[in-house]
Every structure is written in C-alpha cells, then in structure tokens.
Amino acid sequence: MRRWAPAADHPARPGLRRAGRSARHRPERDADLRRRPREGAEGLDDLSAVDRVAADALALCAIAAPTGAEEERARAVAERLAEAGAAPARDAAGNVVARFGPDDGPAAIVAAHLDTVFPADTPLEPRRSPGALHGPGIGDDCLGLAALAHVARRLAAGPAPAHPVVLAATVGEEGLGDLRGARALLDACACDAFVALEGHGRDTLQTAGIGSARLRARFTGPGGHSWGDRGAPSAVHALLAAGARAIAAAGGAHVNVGVVGGGTSVNTIAAEAAAEIDLRDADDAALEATRDRVVAALRAATPTGIELVIEPLGRRPAGSTPPAHPLVQAARAARRAAGLPPAEENASSTDANAALGRGLPAICLGLTHGADAHRPDEYVELEPLGPGLAALEALIDALGRGLPQER
Ligand SMILES: [Zn+2]
C-alpha cells in the first residue's frame, strides 16, 4: 500500500498556508521551532482541557459544513492543528491530515468528520449553557474535531510516538458523502488501526460497522392535465405504489424512504418523481439480498408508460473487529485507565466502515453524552467529557506505542 502523500497546498487557499506549509511532520524540527510547552498551549488562555475542547467545538459548530461544502470548517480545523504544533496538510479529497511519529510504515488513524447533515442556510448559533454545549452538529461531530486538536496538542508536546499516529478530519461522512473522505484517506495512507471519534455515545464502543446501500428511484412519464389527460400514467402515483411495494419487499430488514419529491401542481399529472431509499444491515450478503428484493419490487410495481431509473447513491460496507483484537482491548484498557465502566459494545455506521470494508481493525468511540443528533437542538454534556477525553488520551498513548501484534 502507498504511504499517505499529502497534496500540495492549494494556492487559492491563503488561510491554509501556515497549516499546509510542510509536506510531512518532522518531529525534530518541530521540537526546535514549533513545539510549545504543554502548559503553554493550555495555560496561555487559562483554560482547562474540557473548556478548551468546548470552546473549539463551539467555534467549529458556528461554521456551516454540509456534506460537499466542508471547506471553511476544514480550514478552521487545519488552523487549530497548526496552532497545536502539528503540520496539517490537505489531501485532494479535502481531508485535513496531520501525521506524528515515523514517516514510514502503517499508521493508527484517528478521524473525526467535518460534515453535518444541516443545509448551508441552517441558523448556527452554538452556545454553552451550564453543563452543556448546544448547536446543530455540536456532538456530531464538532466535539470530535475539537478532540483532534486536543490530541494534537498532547502529541506535539510530548516525545514523538514510536508508532505513527495520523489525525484526520474527514469530508463526506454524512448523508450522500458515502465516506468519500475516509476512503481517500485509506487509499493514500497505510493503516493498521482506525479509530473514528464521535461526540455522542461515550459509553458505547462500536466495534462493528452497519453496512448501507442507498439508491434513488426516479420515475418519469408523459405528464399532462389532471382532467384533460385523465388516465395517463403519473410518476407520483407510480412512486407511491412502487415505494409501498419496495418497503414491503424489505421484509423486516431496515429500509427508510428518506426523501420523496415530484410533480409540479395539484392539477397536473406528474411527469417526474423520485425517492431516496436507505437500506442497512450488519451483514453484507443480507444487505445485497435486501437491495435485490427492493429493486425487483420497484420494477415490478412501475406501471406501463412510466420509466424507472434506479441510481446507486452510496454503499457503505459492513464489517466488524473481533472482540479479542488488540485495538478493542486497548480501547477497553483506556476506559479503565480513565475510571470509566466497561462500554456497551455494538455497531454503528461511521467512517470506521471504510476501514472495516478493507478488513482493517476499526472502532468508533464517543466522547461524552448528548442527544438530538441530526436535529437543530442537538446538545452534549460537559461533565462526562473529562473522563471521555482521558480515555481518548490513554488510547492515543497506546496507539503511539504500537498495538501488540495480533495472532
Ligand atoms: Zn457523526
């Protein structure tokens, strides 16, 4: 596999000049020129680690970053990583990447995602209340991004890790991003352990990735006047009938028709309609079978005179990391070291899926408790964040030492 090779800094992104000035992290030079004493990084503005991470999360949350338009938030993350003493660079996909430790060899990748599910015009007024942070995307995944900066400060202040650690802020994790950023990262960077960070879910350890298959069903027909052309086939009617058949055909497997649209006026036979459908399963073969059933049902229920085109929108592979794998054991040990009880181990759908789909060990960690992700009133709690960060620090230390070989 190729090593990660950062793209040259984009000349049209002046804000990134400082962050992207170095193609590769060089610990010795950093020690001379850029390393700040740890107490300096945190003591300058007199903030505790939790306060610092909270302030970063709020600042990042105030920057819109819908999937596909993560640029401004990426720049802000790169600035924070550079201030932390890292040498972040941007890759061609738009990810922000900072490597610590040896230049050669597979790295432990720790990733948080830049993008949110919220459209660019969503009002963003993140705020701190006593004990909590509020804002769309504050936990999913601004807190994860802020934690990357926290980890970068520790890594830059300490001796360089013996085993390479790559911190990455990824594009394209949500919605139709299809893990574009994580895939590009793994294409470019040899990886032997992958950790996705999320703000929510501190007491769950996700060791398996739920696979998903997403498709758009587009119906087109002749259209016409609702009365004058009565009897002509309607794209909306076809969508309703075929959509209902598709839901039934999933047969208990997860199916969500998340978006529908079509038609132009109440008295016009619809010439166009479309639905976006999300299918999920922990088992890839079962997922394929569900997709085949759903596609067959859509086709069978589409009436004569209506054309149906089915476009794939994305495919996240399923996979899992065995409970006895050193990465899972290191995550459990890190929780113990932070005084946290054993986590519930389960499955989710995150950037970790991109690694799991390649047979790489991968987990997803949460940093604190919160609720209402993917809603404008999302919040995360501050009190559980301290131990969450402590567990993350212990895990990063273990990754930097190098996990014991499996088998
Ligand atoms: Zn997320």
Coordinates of C-alpha atoms and ligand atoms in Angstrom, one line a residue:
M1 CA 0.0 0.0 0.0
R2 CA 1.1 3.5 -0.6
R3 CA 2.0 5.8 2.3
W4 CA 0.0 8.8 2.8
A5 CA 1.3 11.6 0.5
P6 CA -0.2 14.9 1.2
A7 CA -1.3 17.1 -1.7
A8 CA 0.5 20.3 -2.3
D9 CA -1.3 23.2 -0.6
H10 CA -3.8 24.9 -2.8
P11 CA -2.6 28.4 -3.9
A12 CA -6.1 29.7 -3.7
R13 CA -6.4 28.9 -0.1
P14 CA -4.3 31.5 1.7
G15 CA -5.7 30.6 5.1
L16 CA -4.0 27.2 4.8
R17 CA -0.6 28.5 4.0
R18 CA 0.7 28.0 7.5
A19 CA -1.2 24.8 8.1
G20 CA 0.0 23.2 4.8
R21 CA 3.5 24.6 4.7
S22 CA 5.1 21.3 5.4
A23 CA 4.5 18.2 3.4
R24 CA 5.3 15.9 6.3
H25 CA 5.6 16.2 10.0
R26 CA 9.2 16.3 11.2
P27 CA 9.3 15.8 14.9
E28 CA 12.9 17.0 15.4
R29 CA 12.3 20.3 13.6
D30 CA 9.0 20.8 15.4
A31 CA 10.8 20.3 18.7
D32 CA 13.0 23.2 17.8
L33 CA 10.7 25.6 16.1
R34 CA 7.1 24.9 16.8
R35 CA 6.7 22.8 19.8
R36 CA 5.1 24.6 22.6
P37 CA 5.3 23.5 26.2
R38 CA 2.2 21.7 27.1
E39 CA 1.3 24.2 29.9
G40 CA 1.8 26.9 27.3
A41 CA -0.8 25.6 24.9
E42 CA -3.3 25.3 27.6
G43 CA -2.1 27.9 30.1
L44 CA -1.9 30.8 27.6
D45 CA -5.6 31.4 27.8
D46 CA -6.0 29.7 31.2
L47 CA -8.5 27.1 30.1
S48 CA -8.9 23.5 31.3
A49 CA -8.7 20.8 28.6
V50 CA -12.5 20.5 28.7
D51 CA -13.0 24.2 28.4
R52 CA -10.5 24.4 25.6
V53 CA -12.2 21.5 23.7
A54 CA -15.6 23.0 24.4
A55 CA -14.5 26.4 23.0
D56 CA -13.1 24.8 19.9
A57 CA -16.2 22.7 19.4
L58 CA -18.4 25.8 19.6
A59 CA -16.3 27.8 17.2
L60 CA -16.3 25.0 14.7
C61 CA -20.0 24.5 15.1
A62 CA -20.6 28.1 14.1
I63 CA -19.2 27.3 10.6
A64 CA -21.6 25.7 8.2
A65 CA -20.2 22.4 6.7
P66 CA -22.9 20.5 4.8
T67 CA -21.6 17.4 3.1
G68 CA -19.8 18.5 0.0
A69 CA -19.1 22.0 1.3
E70 CA -16.7 21.4 4.2
E71 CA -14.0 23.8 3.0
E72 CA -14.4 26.6 5.5
R73 CA -14.6 24.3 8.5
A74 CA -11.7 22.3 7.2
R75 CA -9.6 25.5 7.1
A76 CA -10.6 26.2 10.7
V77 CA -9.6 22.7 11.8
A78 CA -6.2 23.0 10.0
E79 CA -5.5 26.3 11.8
R80 CA -6.2 24.7 15.1
L81 CA -4.0 21.7 14.4
A82 CA -1.2 24.0 13.3
E83 CA -1.6 26.1 16.4
A84 CA -1.4 22.8 18.4
G85 CA 2.1 22.2 16.9
A86 CA 1.1 19.7 14.2
A87 CA 1.9 20.1 10.5
P88 CA -1.5 19.6 8.9
A89 CA -2.0 19.3 5.1
R90 CA -5.0 18.9 2.9
D91 CA -5.4 16.0 0.6
A92 CA -7.2 16.0 -2.8
A93 CA -10.4 14.9 -1.3
G94 CA -10.5 17.9 1.1
N95 CA -9.5 16.0 4.3
V96 CA -7.2 17.7 6.8
V97 CA -4.4 15.3 7.8
A98 CA -1.6 15.5 10.4
R99 CA 1.0 12.8 10.9
F100 CA 3.0 12.2 14.1
G101 CA 5.9 9.8 14.6
P102 CA 7.8 7.9 12.0
D103 CA 7.3 8.9 8.3
D104 CA 7.3 5.3 7.2
G105 CA 5.0 2.4 7.9
P106 CA 1.3 1.9 8.6
A107 CA -0.3 4.4 10.9
A108 CA -3.0 4.3 13.5
I109 CA -5.6 6.8 12.1
V110 CA -7.8 8.8 14.4
A111 CA -10.6 10.5 12.5
A112 CA -13.4 12.9 13.1
H113 CA -15.8 14.1 10.4
L114 CA -16.1 17.7 9.2
D115 CA -19.5 17.5 7.5
T116 CA -23.0 17.8 9.0
V117 CA -26.5 16.9 7.8
F118 CA -27.6 20.5 8.0
P119 CA -28.1 22.6 4.8
A120 CA -25.9 25.7 4.4
D121 CA -28.7 28.1 5.4
T122 CA -29.4 26.5 8.8
P123 CA -29.1 29.1 11.5
L124 CA -25.9 28.3 13.5
E125 CA -25.8 29.9 16.9
P126 CA -24.0 27.4 19.1
R127 CA -23.9 28.2 22.8
R128 CA -22.7 27.0 26.1
S129 CA -25.2 26.6 29.0
P130 CA -24.3 25.5 32.5
G131 CA -23.1 21.9 31.9
A132 CA -23.8 21.6 28.2
L133 CA -23.0 22.7 24.6
H134 CA -25.8 23.3 22.2
G135 CA -25.9 23.6 18.4
P136 CA -26.6 21.7 15.2
G137 CA -23.7 19.2 14.8
I138 CA -22.1 20.1 18.2
G139 CA -21.6 16.5 19.0
D140 CA -21.8 15.1 15.5
D141 CA -19.0 15.8 15.0
C142 CA -17.6 19.2 16.2
L143 CA -16.7 17.7 19.5
G144 CA -14.7 15.0 17.7
L145 CA -12.9 17.7 15.6
A146 CA -12.1 19.6 18.8
A147 CA -10.8 16.4 20.4
L148 CA -8.4 16.0 17.4
A149 CA -6.9 19.4 18.2
H150 CA -6.6 18.4 21.9
V151 CA -4.8 15.2 20.9
A152 CA -2.6 17.1 18.6
R153 CA -1.5 19.4 21.5
R154 CA -0.6 16.4 23.6
L155 CA 1.3 14.6 20.7
A156 CA 3.2 17.8 19.7
A157 CA 4.2 18.5 23.3
G158 CA 5.4 15.0 24.2
P159 CA 8.1 12.9 22.6
A160 CA 7.2 11.7 19.1
P161 CA 5.2 8.5 19.2
A162 CA 7.2 5.3 18.3
H163 CA 4.3 4.2 16.1
P164 CA 2.9 6.6 13.5
V165 CA -0.4 8.3 14.5
V166 CA -2.4 10.2 11.9
L167 CA -5.1 12.6 12.9
A168 CA -7.6 13.3 10.2
A169 CA -10.7 15.5 9.8
T170 CA -12.7 13.9 7.0
V171 CA -15.1 15.1 4.4
G172 CA -18.2 13.2 3.2
E173 CA -19.2 11.1 6.2
E174 CA -22.8 12.1 6.4
G175 CA -25.7 11.7 4.0
L176 CA -24.7 11.1 0.5
G177 CA -21.0 11.7 1.2
D178 CA -20.5 7.9 1.0
L179 CA -17.4 8.0 3.2
R180 CA -15.6 9.8 0.4
G181 CA -13.0 11.3 2.7
A182 CA -12.3 8.2 4.8
R183 CA -11.9 6.2 1.6
A184 CA -9.5 8.7 0.1
L185 CA -7.5 8.7 3.3
L186 CA -7.2 4.9 3.3
D187 CA -6.3 4.9 -0.3
A188 CA -3.3 7.2 0.5
C189 CA -2.3 6.1 3.9
A190 CA -1.3 2.6 5.0
C191 CA -3.3 2.0 8.2
D192 CA -3.1 -0.7 10.8
A193 CA -5.8 0.6 13.2
F194 CA -8.6 3.1 12.6
V195 CA -10.5 5.0 15.3
A196 CA -13.5 7.2 14.4
L197 CA -14.3 9.8 17.0
E198 CA -17.8 11.0 17.7
G199 CA -19.1 13.5 20.3
H200 CA -22.0 11.3 21.4
G201 CA -22.1 7.8 22.8
R202 CA -19.3 7.9 25.4
D203 CA -20.3 4.6 27.0
T204 CA -20.7 2.6 23.8
L205 CA -17.7 1.2 21.9
Q206 CA -18.6 0.5 18.4
T207 CA -16.6 -2.5 17.1
A208 CA -18.8 -3.3 14.1
G209 CA -20.0 -1.2 11.2
I210 CA -23.5 -1.4 9.9
G211 CA -23.4 -1.6 6.1
S212 CA -25.7 0.5 4.0
A213 CA -26.9 0.7 0.4
R214 CA -28.5 3.8 -0.8
L215 CA -30.4 4.4 -4.1
R216 CA -32.6 6.8 -5.9
A217 CA -35.6 5.6 -7.8
R218 CA -36.6 8.2 -10.5
F219 CA -39.9 7.8 -12.2
T220 CA -40.7 9.7 -15.4
G221 CA -43.8 9.8 -17.6
P222 CA -45.7 11.9 -20.2
G223 CA -47.4 14.3 -17.7
G224 CA -50.5 16.2 -18.7
H225 CA -53.7 17.9 -17.5
S226 CA -55.1 16.2 -14.5
W227 CA -58.6 16.1 -16.1
G228 CA -58.0 16.6 -19.8
D229 CA -55.4 13.8 -19.8
R230 CA -57.0 11.7 -17.2
G231 CA -55.9 8.1 -17.3
A232 CA -52.3 9.0 -18.4
P233 CA -49.7 7.4 -16.1
S234 CA -48.5 9.6 -13.3
A235 CA -44.9 9.5 -12.0
V236 CA -46.1 10.4 -8.5
H237 CA -48.7 7.6 -8.4
A238 CA -46.0 5.2 -9.6
L239 CA -43.7 6.3 -6.9
L240 CA -46.4 5.8 -4.2
A241 CA -47.3 2.3 -5.5
A242 CA -43.8 1.1 -6.1
G243 CA -42.5 2.7 -2.9
A244 CA -45.0 0.9 -0.8
R245 CA -44.2 -2.4 -2.6
A246 CA -40.5 -1.8 -2.0
I247 CA -41.0 -1.2 1.7
A248 CA -42.9 -4.4 2.0
A249 CA -40.3 -6.3 0.0
A250 CA -37.6 -5.3 2.5
G251 CA -39.4 -7.8 4.7
G252 CA -38.3 -6.7 8.1
A253 CA -34.8 -5.6 7.0
H254 CA -34.0 -2.0 7.7
V255 CA -35.5 0.3 5.0
N256 CA -36.0 4.0 5.1
V257 CA -37.5 6.1 2.3
G258 CA -36.0 9.3 3.5
V259 CA -36.7 11.7 0.7
V260 CA -39.5 11.9 -1.9
G261 CA -40.3 14.6 -4.4
G262 CA -42.1 15.1 -7.7
G263 CA -44.9 16.8 -9.5
T264 CA -45.4 20.5 -10.3
S265 CA -49.0 21.4 -9.4
V266 CA -52.2 19.9 -8.0
N267 CA -53.9 19.7 -11.3
T268 CA -51.0 18.3 -13.3
I269 CA -50.3 14.7 -13.9
A270 CA -46.8 14.4 -12.5
A271 CA -44.2 13.8 -15.2
E272 CA -41.4 13.2 -12.7
A273 CA -41.0 11.9 -9.2
A274 CA -38.1 10.4 -7.2
A275 CA -37.4 8.7 -3.9
E276 CA -34.2 8.2 -2.0
I277 CA -34.0 4.9 -0.2
D278 CA -31.6 3.8 2.6
L279 CA -31.1 0.1 3.3
R280 CA -28.9 -1.2 6.2
D281 CA -27.6 -4.4 7.6
A282 CA -24.8 -5.7 9.7
D283 CA -24.3 -8.5 7.2
D284 CA -23.1 -7.5 3.7
A285 CA -24.7 -10.5 1.9
A286 CA -28.1 -9.9 3.6
L287 CA -27.8 -6.3 2.6
E288 CA -27.2 -7.2 -1.1
A289 CA -30.2 -9.6 -0.9
T290 CA -32.4 -6.9 0.5
R291 CA -31.3 -4.4 -2.2
D292 CA -32.1 -7.0 -4.9
R293 CA -35.6 -7.6 -3.5
V294 CA -36.3 -3.8 -3.2
V295 CA -35.1 -3.1 -6.7
A296 CA -37.2 -6.0 -8.1
A297 CA -40.3 -4.7 -6.3
L298 CA -39.8 -1.2 -7.6
R299 CA -39.5 -2.5 -11.1
A300 CA -42.5 -4.9 -10.8
A301 CA -44.7 -2.2 -9.4
T302 CA -43.9 0.5 -12.0
P303 CA -46.8 0.8 -14.5
T304 CA -46.7 0.8 -18.3
G305 CA -45.9 4.3 -19.6
I306 CA -43.7 5.2 -16.7
E307 CA -39.9 4.8 -17.0
L308 CA -38.0 3.9 -13.8
V309 CA -34.3 4.6 -13.4
I310 CA -32.5 3.4 -10.3
E311 CA -29.3 5.1 -9.4
P312 CA -26.9 3.9 -6.7
L313 CA -26.2 6.8 -4.2
G314 CA -23.8 5.0 -2.0
R315 CA -22.6 1.8 -0.4
R316 CA -21.1 1.5 3.0
P317 CA -19.5 -1.8 3.7
A318 CA -20.4 -3.8 6.8
G319 CA -17.7 -5.4 8.9
S320 CA -16.5 -5.9 12.5
T321 CA -13.4 -6.0 14.6
P322 CA -13.2 -9.2 16.8
P323 CA -13.7 -8.6 20.5
A324 CA -10.3 -10.0 21.3
H325 CA -8.4 -7.8 18.8
P326 CA -5.7 -5.7 20.4
L327 CA -7.4 -2.5 19.2
V328 CA -10.6 -3.4 21.1
Q329 CA -8.6 -4.4 24.1
A330 CA -6.6 -1.2 24.0
A331 CA -9.9 0.8 23.9
R332 CA -11.2 -1.2 26.9
A333 CA -8.0 -0.6 28.8
A334 CA -8.1 3.1 28.0
R335 CA -11.6 3.3 29.6
R336 CA -10.4 1.5 32.7
A337 CA -7.4 3.9 32.9
A338 CA -9.9 6.8 32.8
G339 CA -12.0 5.3 35.5
L340 CA -14.9 4.5 33.1
P341 CA -17.0 1.4 33.4
P342 CA -16.9 -1.2 30.6
A343 CA -18.7 0.1 27.5
E344 CA -21.5 -1.5 25.7
E345 CA -20.0 -2.9 22.5
N346 CA -22.2 -2.6 19.5
A347 CA -22.4 -1.5 15.9
S348 CA -22.8 1.8 14.1
S349 CA -22.3 3.4 10.7
T350 CA -19.3 5.8 10.6
D351 CA -16.0 6.5 8.9
A352 CA -14.9 3.3 10.6
N353 CA -16.9 1.3 8.0
A354 CA -14.5 2.4 5.3
A355 CA -11.7 0.7 7.2
L356 CA -13.8 -2.3 8.2
G357 CA -14.7 -2.8 4.5
R358 CA -11.0 -3.2 3.8
G359 CA -10.5 -5.8 6.5
L360 CA -8.7 -3.3 8.8
P361 CA -9.4 -3.2 12.5
A362 CA -11.6 -0.2 13.3
I363 CA -13.7 1.1 16.2
C364 CA -15.8 4.2 16.9
L365 CA -15.5 6.0 20.2
G366 CA -17.8 8.6 21.7
L367 CA -16.5 11.4 23.9
T368 CA -19.5 12.4 26.1
H369 CA -23.2 12.0 26.5
G370 CA -25.7 14.0 24.5
A371 CA -28.8 13.8 22.5
D372 CA -30.8 15.0 19.5
A373 CA -28.1 14.4 16.8
H374 CA -29.2 15.4 13.3
R375 CA -31.6 17.9 14.9
P376 CA -31.1 21.7 15.4
D377 CA -31.5 21.3 19.2
E378 CA -28.6 18.9 19.5
Y379 CA -26.6 19.1 22.7
V380 CA -23.7 17.4 24.5
E381 CA -23.0 17.3 28.2
L382 CA -19.7 18.7 29.6
E383 CA -19.4 16.8 32.8
P384 CA -18.9 13.4 31.1
L385 CA -16.4 14.9 28.6
G386 CA -13.4 15.0 31.0
P387 CA -13.3 11.2 31.5
G388 CA -14.1 10.8 27.8
L389 CA -11.1 12.8 26.9
A390 CA -8.9 11.0 29.4
A391 CA -9.9 7.6 27.8
L392 CA -9.1 9.0 24.4
E393 CA -5.7 10.2 25.7
A394 CA -4.9 6.8 27.1
L395 CA -5.9 5.1 23.8
I396 CA -3.8 7.5 21.8
D397 CA -0.8 6.8 24.1
A398 CA -1.3 3.0 23.4
L399 CA -1.6 3.6 19.7
G400 CA 1.6 5.7 19.7
R401 CA 3.4 2.9 21.5
G402 CA 2.1 0.5 18.9
L403 CA -0.5 -2.2 19.5
P404 CA 0.7 -5.7 20.2
Q405 CA 0.7 -7.9 17.1
E406 CA -2.5 -9.9 16.6
R407 CA -2.2 -13.7 16.2
Ligands
ZN1 ZN -21.1 11.6 13.0

